[in-house]
Short mmCIF file of C-alpha atoms in Angstrom, two decimals:
data_model
loop_
_atom_site.label_atom_id
_atom_site.label_comp_id
_atom_site.label_asym_id
_atom_site.label_seq_id
_atom_site.Cartn_x
_atom_site.Cartn_y
_atom_site.Cartn_z
CA MET A 16 -7.73 21.03 19.53
CA LYS A 17 -11.24 19.82 18.24
CA ASN A 18 -11.57 22.98 15.85
CA ILE A 19 -7.75 22.17 14.78
CA ILE A 20 -9.17 18.69 13.64
CA LYS A 21 -12.26 20.00 12.16
CA LEU A 22 -10.24 22.91 10.12
CA GLY A 23 -7.45 20.07 8.68
CA LEU A 24 -9.90 18.32 7.88
CA VAL A 25 -10.79 20.47 4.87
CA SER A 26 -7.47 19.76 3.20
CA VAL A 27 -7.80 16.23 3.00
CA CYS A 28 -9.24 16.61 -0.54
CA ILE A 29 -5.86 18.05 -1.75
CA GLY A 30 -4.27 14.37 -1.23
CA LEU A 31 -3.14 11.57 -3.48
CA THR A 32 -5.43 11.03 -6.63
CA LEU A 33 -8.43 13.03 -4.67
CA SER A 34 -8.66 16.17 -6.65
CA SER A 35 -12.02 15.78 -7.83
CA CYS A 36 -12.77 17.27 -4.16
CA GLN A 37 -10.92 20.46 -4.74
CA SER A 38 -13.97 22.10 -6.63
CA ASP A 39 -16.32 21.26 -3.51
CA LEU A 40 -14.09 23.56 -1.32
CA THR A 41 -14.94 26.75 -3.00
CA SER A 42 -17.77 27.63 -1.40
CA LEU A 43 -15.97 27.91 2.19
CA ASN A 44 -14.63 30.96 1.31
CA ASP A 45 -18.43 32.41 1.78
CA ASP A 46 -18.10 31.44 4.90
CA PRO A 47 -16.94 33.69 7.42
CA LYS A 48 -16.49 31.41 10.38
CA HIS A 49 -13.83 29.19 8.42
CA PRO A 50 -10.67 30.76 7.26
CA SER A 51 -9.97 30.38 3.28
CA VAL A 52 -6.23 29.75 4.42
CA LEU A 53 -5.52 27.86 7.40
CA PRO A 54 -2.66 28.87 9.73
CA SER A 55 0.54 26.48 9.15
CA ASP A 56 0.42 25.50 13.19
CA ASN A 57 -3.13 24.35 12.98
CA LEU A 58 -2.36 21.94 9.97
CA LEU A 59 0.90 20.72 11.87
CA ALA A 60 -1.32 19.89 15.09
CA THR A 61 -3.67 17.74 12.44
CA ALA A 62 -0.98 15.63 11.29
CA MET A 63 0.44 15.44 14.39
CA TYR A 64 -2.31 14.18 16.01
CA GLN A 65 -3.43 11.93 13.05
CA SER A 66 -0.58 10.18 12.76
CA SER A 67 0.70 9.78 16.14
CA TYR A 68 -3.06 8.12 16.94
CA TYR A 69 -3.44 6.02 14.06
CA MET A 70 0.27 5.11 14.73
CA ASP A 71 -0.43 3.92 18.19
CA ASN A 72 -3.75 2.78 17.71
CA PRO A 73 -4.51 -0.80 18.72
CA SER A 74 -7.75 -0.88 16.69
CA VAL A 75 -8.56 -4.05 14.83
CA ASN A 76 -9.46 -1.54 11.66
CA PHE A 77 -5.93 0.25 11.48
CA ASN A 78 -2.43 -0.96 11.60
CA ASN A 79 -2.71 -4.03 13.56
CA TYR A 80 1.25 -3.72 14.54
CA ARG A 81 0.34 -5.32 17.72
CA PHE A 82 -1.13 -8.89 16.28
CA PHE A 83 2.11 -8.30 13.57
CA THR A 84 4.39 -8.78 16.52
CA GLN A 85 2.01 -11.27 18.34
CA GLN A 86 1.84 -9.46 21.51
CA TRP A 87 -2.01 -8.80 21.95
CA ALA A 88 -4.18 -11.85 21.67
CA GLU A 89 -8.15 -11.38 20.73
CA THR A 90 -10.76 -12.65 22.79
CA GLN A 91 -14.77 -13.10 20.84
CA TYR A 92 -13.22 -11.97 17.38
CA PRO A 93 -10.08 -13.52 16.26
CA ASP A 94 -9.96 -12.82 12.94
CA GLU A 95 -6.95 -10.52 13.11
CA THR A 96 -4.82 -12.56 14.87
CA GLN A 97 -5.54 -14.89 12.09
CA TYR A 98 -4.14 -12.34 9.85
CA ASN A 99 -7.12 -11.18 8.28
CA LEU A 100 -6.64 -8.01 6.53
CA VAL A 101 -9.53 -8.12 4.24
CA THR A 102 -12.57 -7.73 5.98
CA ARG A 103 -12.00 -4.89 7.78
CA ASN A 104 -9.91 -2.91 5.21
CA GLN A 105 -6.53 -2.17 7.45
CA PRO A 106 -4.50 -1.36 4.21
CA ARG A 107 -6.77 1.28 3.25
CA ASN A 108 -7.30 2.87 6.58
CA HIS A 109 -3.74 2.85 7.60
CA PHE A 110 -2.33 4.23 4.19
CA ASN A 111 -5.05 7.07 3.99
CA ARG A 112 -4.39 8.19 7.88
CA MET A 113 -0.81 8.62 6.72
CA TYR A 114 -1.40 9.71 3.24
CA VAL A 115 -4.65 11.71 3.20
CA TYR A 116 -4.62 12.98 6.82
CA SER A 117 -1.32 13.67 7.92
CA ILE A 118 1.66 14.12 4.78
CA ASN A 119 -0.90 15.90 3.00
CA ASN A 120 -1.63 18.77 5.79
CA LEU A 121 2.27 19.18 6.21
CA ARG A 122 2.80 19.94 2.77
CA GLN A 123 -0.33 22.45 2.88
CA ALA A 124 1.04 23.56 5.99
CA LYS A 125 4.41 24.05 4.33
CA LEU A 126 2.54 26.43 1.51
CA ASN A 127 0.79 28.39 3.85
CA LEU A 128 3.80 28.90 6.35
CA LYS A 129 5.18 31.18 3.42
CA ASN A 130 3.03 33.87 3.67
CA GLU A 131 2.90 33.94 7.53
CA VAL A 132 4.49 36.57 9.75
CA GLU A 133 7.37 35.28 11.26
CA THR A 134 11.35 36.13 11.74
CA ASP A 135 13.66 34.64 9.51
CA ASP A 136 14.97 32.55 12.58
CA ILE A 137 11.71 31.08 13.52
CA ARG A 138 10.23 30.52 10.06
CA THR A 139 13.61 28.41 9.36
CA ASN A 140 12.55 26.33 12.18
CA LYS A 141 8.76 25.98 11.76
CA LEU A 142 9.71 24.60 8.13
CA ALA A 143 12.43 22.35 9.73
CA THR A 144 9.65 21.14 12.26
CA LEU A 145 7.13 20.21 9.06
CA GLU A 146 10.06 18.74 7.25
CA ILE A 147 11.27 16.17 10.06
CA GLU A 148 7.61 15.49 10.97
CA GLU A 149 6.54 14.52 7.19
CA ILE A 150 9.73 12.32 7.18
CA PHE A 151 8.97 10.58 9.97
CA ILE A 152 5.59 9.54 8.66
CA TRP A 153 7.19 8.85 5.09
CA GLU A 154 9.19 6.19 7.23
CA ASN A 155 6.20 4.39 8.81
CA LEU A 156 5.02 4.45 5.20
CA VAL A 157 7.47 2.71 3.56
CA ASP A 158 8.43 0.51 6.49
CA THR A 159 4.61 -0.58 6.46
CA TYR A 160 4.25 -1.10 2.43
CA GLY A 161 7.55 -1.10 0.77
CA ASP A 162 7.50 0.70 -2.56
CA VAL A 163 5.07 3.97 -2.16
CA PRO A 164 4.12 6.54 -3.89
CA TYR A 165 6.54 9.14 -3.24
CA SER A 166 8.50 11.31 -5.64
CA GLU A 167 5.11 12.07 -7.57
CA ALA A 168 2.49 12.16 -4.61
CA PHE A 169 0.88 15.08 -3.99
CA LYS A 170 0.92 16.58 -6.86
CA PRO A 171 -2.87 16.76 -8.18
CA ASP A 172 -2.71 19.28 -10.71
CA GLU A 173 -0.02 17.68 -12.69
CA ILE A 174 -0.14 13.89 -11.75
CA LEU A 175 -3.63 12.11 -10.81
CA THR A 176 -2.10 8.51 -10.39
CA PRO A 177 1.51 8.69 -8.97
CA LYS A 178 3.80 5.98 -9.49
CA TYR A 179 5.61 3.68 -6.67
CA ASP A 180 8.77 4.75 -6.06
CA ASP A 181 11.34 2.18 -4.92
CA ALA A 182 11.55 1.61 -1.15
CA LYS A 183 15.50 1.71 -1.02
CA THR A 184 15.44 5.07 -3.16
CA ILE A 185 12.96 6.44 -0.53
CA TYR A 186 15.24 5.44 2.16
CA LEU A 187 18.23 7.25 0.72
CA ASP A 188 16.10 10.19 0.17
CA LEU A 189 15.00 10.58 3.45
CA ILE A 190 18.33 10.25 4.80
CA ASN A 191 19.63 13.07 2.93
CA ARG A 192 16.59 15.21 3.88
CA ILE A 193 17.45 14.79 7.49
CA ASP A 194 20.95 15.77 6.50
CA ALA A 195 19.70 18.56 4.90
CA VAL A 196 17.02 20.03 7.03
CA THR A 197 19.34 19.20 10.61
CA ALA A 198 21.89 21.47 9.00
CA THR A 199 18.85 24.46 8.64
CA ILE A 200 17.66 24.17 12.42
CA LYS A 201 18.52 27.65 14.80
CA PRO A 202 18.76 26.04 17.91
CA ALA A 203 18.93 29.62 19.65
CA SER A 204 15.73 30.24 18.11
CA THR A 205 12.21 28.27 18.79
CA GLY A 206 9.70 26.85 16.31
CA TYR A 207 5.93 25.98 17.01
CA ALA A 208 4.38 25.70 19.84
CA ASP A 209 3.62 22.01 19.17
CA LEU A 210 2.09 19.28 20.62
CA VAL A 211 5.22 17.00 21.53
CA TYR A 212 8.55 19.08 21.91
CA GLY A 213 6.61 22.71 22.14
CA GLY A 214 9.22 24.19 19.55
CA ASN A 215 12.40 23.17 21.36
CA MET A 216 14.50 22.55 18.22
CA ALA A 217 17.45 21.07 19.93
CA LYS A 218 14.98 18.36 20.66
CA TRP A 219 13.43 17.86 17.09
CA LYS A 220 17.16 17.81 16.11
CA LYS A 221 17.55 14.49 18.03
CA PHE A 222 14.55 13.38 16.74
CA ALA A 223 15.57 13.74 13.02
CA ASN A 224 18.73 12.16 14.05
CA SER A 225 16.96 9.48 15.37
CA ILE A 226 14.77 8.24 12.66
CA LYS A 227 18.02 8.36 10.76
CA LEU A 228 19.67 6.27 13.24
CA ARG A 229 16.36 3.74 12.43
CA LEU A 230 16.43 4.02 9.02
CA GLY A 231 20.12 2.98 9.25
CA MET A 232 19.81 0.17 11.56
CA ASN A 233 16.98 -1.42 8.77
CA LEU A 234 19.91 -1.30 6.18
CA ALA A 235 21.83 -3.31 7.96
CA ASP A 236 21.64 -6.60 6.23
CA VAL A 237 20.83 -5.41 2.53
CA ASP A 238 23.58 -2.70 2.85
CA PRO A 239 26.07 -2.89 5.41
CA THR A 240 28.46 0.24 4.27
CA LEU A 241 25.89 2.68 3.73
CA SER A 242 24.39 1.49 7.29
CA LYS A 243 27.32 1.87 9.37
CA THR A 244 28.13 5.08 7.94
CA THR A 245 24.25 6.42 8.27
CA VAL A 246 24.20 4.78 12.33
CA GLU A 247 27.39 6.51 13.21
CA SER A 248 26.53 9.79 11.22
CA ALA A 249 23.40 9.93 13.29
CA ILE A 250 24.93 9.04 16.80
CA ALA A 251 27.76 11.69 16.40
CA SER A 252 24.94 14.15 15.38
CA GLY A 253 23.00 13.33 18.73
CA VAL A 254 19.89 11.22 18.92
CA ILE A 255 17.72 11.09 22.16
CA SER A 256 19.10 10.39 25.32
CA SER A 257 17.11 10.59 27.74
CA ASP A 258 12.96 9.88 28.23
CA ASP A 259 12.29 13.68 28.30
CA GLU A 260 13.92 13.73 24.73
CA ALA A 261 11.63 10.91 23.45
CA TYR A 262 8.75 11.80 20.66
CA LYS A 263 5.69 12.00 22.76
CA PHE A 264 2.49 13.13 21.32
CA LYS A 265 0.65 14.24 24.32
CA TYR A 266 -3.44 13.97 25.04
CA ASP A 267 -5.57 16.24 27.30
CA GLY A 268 -7.69 13.27 28.37
CA ASN A 269 -10.84 15.51 27.57
CA THR A 270 -11.21 16.48 24.02
CA PHE A 271 -8.85 13.59 22.81
CA SER A 272 -7.58 10.46 24.88
CA ASN A 273 -4.93 8.04 24.36
CA PRO A 274 -5.88 5.29 21.52
CA VAL A 275 -5.19 2.29 23.69
CA PHE A 276 -7.05 3.88 26.17
CA ASP A 277 -9.84 4.56 23.55
CA ASN A 278 -10.04 0.78 22.87
CA LEU A 279 -9.34 -0.82 25.92
CA VAL A 280 -11.68 1.64 28.34
CA ALA A 281 -13.77 4.74 26.44
CA SER A 282 -15.02 1.35 24.14
CA ASN A 283 -16.73 -0.25 26.84
CA ARG A 284 -15.04 -3.70 25.40
CA ASN A 285 -13.37 -6.62 26.37
CA ASP A 286 -11.29 -7.33 23.10
CA PHE A 287 -7.88 -7.54 23.92
CA LEU A 288 -5.62 -9.45 26.12
CA PRO A 289 -1.50 -9.75 26.46
CA SER A 290 -0.51 -13.02 24.64
CA GLU A 291 0.49 -16.16 25.77
CA LEU A 292 3.75 -15.68 24.00
CA VAL A 293 4.52 -12.35 25.99
CA VAL A 294 3.15 -13.56 29.26
CA ASN A 295 5.36 -16.94 29.33
CA THR A 296 8.29 -15.16 27.72
CA MET A 297 8.11 -12.67 30.57
CA LYS A 298 7.74 -15.61 32.67
CA ASN A 299 10.65 -17.43 31.72
CA LEU A 300 12.61 -13.98 32.17
CA SER A 301 11.79 -13.59 35.70
CA ASP A 302 10.33 -10.18 34.35
CA PRO A 303 9.10 -7.46 36.77
CA ARG A 304 7.81 -5.54 34.16
CA MET A 305 4.59 -8.14 34.47
CA ASP A 306 3.72 -7.09 37.92
CA VAL A 307 3.20 -3.30 36.07
CA TRP A 308 1.71 -4.10 33.10
CA PHE A 309 -0.78 -7.17 33.74
CA THR A 310 -3.22 -8.94 36.10
CA LYS A 311 -3.37 -12.33 37.73
CA VAL A 312 -5.74 -14.68 37.40
CA ALA A 313 -6.26 -17.18 40.53
CA GLY A 314 -2.51 -15.74 41.94
CA ALA A 315 -1.08 -16.36 38.28
CA TYR A 316 -0.17 -15.09 34.88
CA LYS A 317 -2.20 -16.58 31.77
CA GLY A 318 -1.82 -14.93 28.33
CA GLY A 319 -4.55 -15.51 25.64
CA VAL A 320 -4.00 -18.10 22.99
CA PHE A 321 -2.71 -16.12 19.72
CA GLY A 322 -5.07 -16.64 16.68
CA GLU A 323 -7.65 -18.22 18.89
CA LEU A 324 -10.86 -17.18 20.70
CA ASN A 325 -10.31 -16.54 24.39
CA ASP A 326 -13.16 -16.30 26.04
CA PRO A 327 -14.61 -15.71 28.62
CA TYR A 328 -12.34 -12.74 29.23
CA THR A 329 -12.13 -13.00 32.95
CA ASN A 330 -10.28 -16.14 32.53
CA PHE A 331 -6.84 -14.60 31.19
CA SER A 332 -4.83 -11.67 32.61
CA GLN A 333 -5.60 -8.42 31.20
CA LEU A 334 -4.17 -5.46 30.25
CA GLY A 335 -3.32 -3.19 33.75
CA PRO A 336 -4.48 0.14 34.72
CA TYR A 337 -0.63 1.26 33.34
CA PHE A 338 -2.52 0.87 29.84
CA ARG A 339 -5.45 2.58 30.79
CA SER A 340 -5.03 6.50 31.25
CA ALA A 341 -6.42 8.60 28.95
CA THR A 342 -3.88 10.98 29.03
CA ALA A 343 -0.91 8.82 28.46
CA SER A 344 1.31 9.85 25.77
CA SER A 345 2.30 7.69 22.48
CA ASN A 346 5.59 7.23 22.96
CA LEU A 347 6.99 6.60 19.04
CA LEU A 348 10.33 7.14 19.27
CA SER A 349 11.66 6.38 22.70
CA TYR A 350 14.53 6.47 24.30
CA ALA A 351 14.71 2.77 25.05
CA GLU A 352 14.50 2.09 21.37
CA VAL A 353 17.09 4.10 20.78
CA ALA A 354 19.43 2.76 23.48
CA PHE A 355 18.60 -0.57 22.19
CA LEU A 356 19.34 0.52 18.33
CA LYS A 357 22.71 1.59 19.98
CA ALA A 358 23.51 -1.71 21.69
CA GLU A 359 22.44 -3.59 18.17
CA ALA A 360 24.71 -1.24 16.45
CA ALA A 361 27.57 -2.04 18.54
CA ALA A 362 27.15 -5.43 18.16
CA ARG A 363 27.32 -5.50 14.70
CA HIS A 364 30.90 -3.35 15.24
CA TYR A 365 29.81 0.01 14.30
CA SER A 366 31.06 3.07 16.51
CA ALA A 367 27.93 3.49 19.00
CA GLY A 368 29.15 5.07 22.26
CA GLY A 369 30.02 2.14 23.74
CA THR A 370 30.58 -1.77 24.05
CA ALA A 371 27.31 -4.06 23.31
CA VAL A 372 27.45 -5.27 26.49
CA ASP A 373 27.49 -1.56 28.39
CA LEU A 374 24.73 -0.44 25.60
CA TYR A 375 22.53 -3.64 25.64
CA THR A 376 22.63 -3.03 29.79
CA ALA A 377 21.34 0.90 29.28
CA ALA A 378 18.67 -0.20 27.00
CA VAL A 379 17.44 -2.84 29.65
CA THR A 380 17.78 -0.58 32.34
CA GLU A 381 16.23 2.08 30.60
CA SER A 382 13.04 0.42 29.62
CA LEU A 383 12.82 -1.28 33.15
CA ARG A 384 12.84 2.16 34.62
CA GLU A 385 10.45 3.82 32.59
CA ASN A 386 8.15 1.12 33.49
CA GLY A 387 8.75 2.21 37.34
CA VAL A 388 10.65 -1.22 38.13
CA SER A 389 13.08 -0.72 41.61
CA THR A 390 16.97 0.16 41.09
CA ALA A 391 17.37 -3.20 43.14
CA ASN A 392 15.44 -5.52 41.14
CA ILE A 393 16.64 -3.77 37.72
CA ALA A 394 20.23 -5.16 39.16
CA THR A 395 18.25 -8.92 39.71
CA TYR A 396 16.99 -8.49 36.23
CA LEU A 397 20.06 -8.22 34.34
CA ALA A 398 22.22 -10.26 36.50
CA ILE A 399 19.44 -13.17 35.47
CA ASN A 400 19.20 -12.02 31.78
CA PRO A 401 23.23 -11.06 30.89
CA TYR A 402 23.93 -9.74 27.30
CA ASN A 403 24.69 -13.34 25.23
CA ALA A 404 27.63 -11.59 22.69
CA ALA A 405 27.26 -15.66 20.78
CA ASN A 406 23.89 -15.12 19.95
CA TRP A 407 23.30 -11.42 20.29
CA LYS A 408 20.60 -11.18 17.86
CA GLN A 409 18.45 -13.25 20.35
CA SER A 410 19.97 -11.47 22.99
CA ILE A 411 18.86 -7.76 21.79
CA GLY A 412 15.53 -9.15 19.94
CA VAL A 413 13.76 -10.54 22.88
CA GLN A 414 14.86 -7.95 25.23
CA ALA A 415 13.84 -5.36 22.62
CA TRP A 416 10.46 -6.89 21.57
CA ILE A 417 9.68 -6.92 25.39
CA ALA A 418 10.91 -3.38 25.89
CA MET A 419 8.81 -2.10 23.07
CA PHE A 420 5.35 -3.95 24.18
CA ASN A 421 2.68 -1.57 23.30
CA LYS A 422 4.92 0.37 21.13
CA GLY A 423 3.77 -1.95 17.93
CA PHE A 424 5.67 -0.27 14.74
CA ALA A 425 8.82 0.07 16.68
CA SER A 426 8.45 -3.92 18.31
CA TRP A 427 7.85 -4.99 14.31
CA ASN A 428 10.73 -3.26 13.31
CA PHE A 429 12.93 -5.24 15.60
CA THR A 430 11.22 -8.37 15.34
CA ARG A 431 11.55 -8.32 10.90
CA ARG A 432 15.21 -7.17 11.31
CA LEU A 433 16.44 -9.82 14.05
CA ASP A 434 14.38 -12.57 13.47
CA ASN A 435 13.69 -12.86 17.38
CA PRO A 436 11.63 -13.81 19.14
CA ILE A 437 10.38 -16.55 17.01
CA LEU A 438 7.13 -15.76 15.54
CA VAL A 439 4.84 -19.19 14.65
CA ASN A 440 1.88 -18.51 12.55
CA PRO A 441 -1.05 -19.40 14.17
CA PRO A 442 -2.93 -22.55 12.95
CA LYS A 443 -5.81 -20.56 11.61
CA SER A 444 -3.74 -18.16 9.99
CA ASN A 445 -5.51 -16.89 6.54
CA LEU A 446 -1.65 -16.57 5.78
CA SER A 447 1.03 -18.95 4.50
CA SER A 448 3.92 -17.00 7.85
CA VAL A 449 3.56 -14.25 9.92
CA PRO A 450 3.28 -10.69 8.18
CA TYR A 451 6.32 -8.62 7.13
CA ARG A 452 4.15 -5.87 5.33
CA MET A 453 0.79 -4.32 4.97
CA PRO A 454 -0.28 -4.97 1.73
CA TYR A 455 -1.65 -1.92 -0.41
CA SER A 456 -5.06 0.20 -0.26
CA ASP A 457 -7.46 -1.69 -2.22
CA GLN A 458 -8.83 1.48 -3.08
CA GLU A 459 -5.04 2.32 -4.98
CA TYR A 460 -6.32 -0.88 -7.57
CA VAL A 461 -9.40 1.75 -8.61
CA LEU A 462 -8.06 5.11 -8.48
CA ASN A 463 -4.39 3.88 -9.37
CA GLY A 464 -4.49 0.36 -10.66
CA ALA A 465 -1.61 0.67 -13.27
CA ASN A 466 0.70 1.88 -11.02
CA VAL A 467 -0.14 -0.24 -7.75
CA LYS A 468 0.11 -3.54 -10.11
CA ALA A 469 3.21 -2.50 -11.68
CA ALA A 470 4.54 -2.10 -7.52
CA ALA A 471 3.03 -5.36 -6.79
CA ASN A 472 4.95 -7.15 -9.66
CA LYS A 473 8.20 -5.47 -8.62
CA ILE A 474 8.13 -6.35 -5.09
CA GLY A 475 7.35 -9.95 -5.79
CA GLY A 476 3.49 -9.71 -5.06
CA ASP A 477 1.15 -7.56 -3.15
CA LYS A 478 1.05 -10.11 0.04
CA ALA A 479 1.44 -9.77 3.55
CA THR A 480 4.41 -12.51 3.22
CA THR A 481 6.48 -10.37 0.74
CA LYS A 482 9.66 -8.88 2.86
CA LEU A 483 10.47 -5.75 2.55
CA PHE A 484 13.63 -4.70 0.42
CA TRP A 485 15.86 -4.80 3.96
CA ASP A 486 14.29 -7.39 5.84
CA LYS A 487 16.91 -10.35 4.21
CA PHE A 488 17.05 -13.44 6.49
#
């Protein structure tokens, strides 16, 4: 896979506003060790690796999702838990990984696939895989930044400074694209031997519908009618219904390792702890997952104070062996997440395939099962923490937040949409509130200044405290 990544990086220069790099690529044609046209499967592998690794990466230099949800605390360097998003250029780093290293490779793969020899059905399925993967990354971008370059992006021969499209307009287009691409899938045939589903197109279709479910739920407070029809359509068409169908990017643990392992183990650093908020919340709920996830200090669980120094490291509970596997997959759209989305849909009186209480029970059960909790302990936990219909946002919100521990992007969506648990801005915060979005890349102000400034004005300011269009309450 190492060679796949090297080859994929050739296409970095074909990205957003980086067309000046193109002239430097012509020399590759003279090197017999490098193909002039990269196979589409190499480009897909590169895009999947880059997007998965950096969506899941807990590094202080990238997405910071685990800090936005206050589930991880820091030890000696608390800048990121004090919401400093400037010093390490996290907005730029995540923006470039998703656009240049991920979507750009998928766009090139679509072009290269046209000239590859395949049967019609396999070609159709391969194109569907590329399209679904691209939609997945667009969803991450729009839910991280809000309005982003979309319709005019990746047209370096025509447009060097793409406009920023309205986030809701992008949502509508992504939903339409999901409907269109799932209709083309040939389930009796295969696609790529990809690193998530291995060409199983029935699973790719369920993944696409699960993205649609997530998009639909985010629309609940801003466009309830569209939300309901989108969610019900996704569920009726078939969403992820088992752990085996979850979107899990697999690492070999040799050439490429899980990003959490890289930060907790391979780095030889002790930078991160479970936060006091997550530890105390789970204590109050008698949550058996604590025994799986965290170590004890003097026989008790003790979380780090969010936004403060937590030194020495040994005075606090640490993230245990469960999170320290080099071969653990990045589970970026889990069965547990889908189950909680369905429970929320039922709580909002959508047709979700069951009652809110039954779907809540199924969601909590799946998260506990996923983390190795016994059947008896699952029953005990549910008895202590039943579904509360009178305060369903808290009931589902807190349980989903716990279940999405170490699934930062998914957790952030739940906390923004349901406002539970209540996240308090730390005393030493650089912001006026907790973050609701990632600010735009600083490079965009140099390369695409007029358009990024217009976008910032439209959304109410390029601030981490500006809410996305769907985050209404």
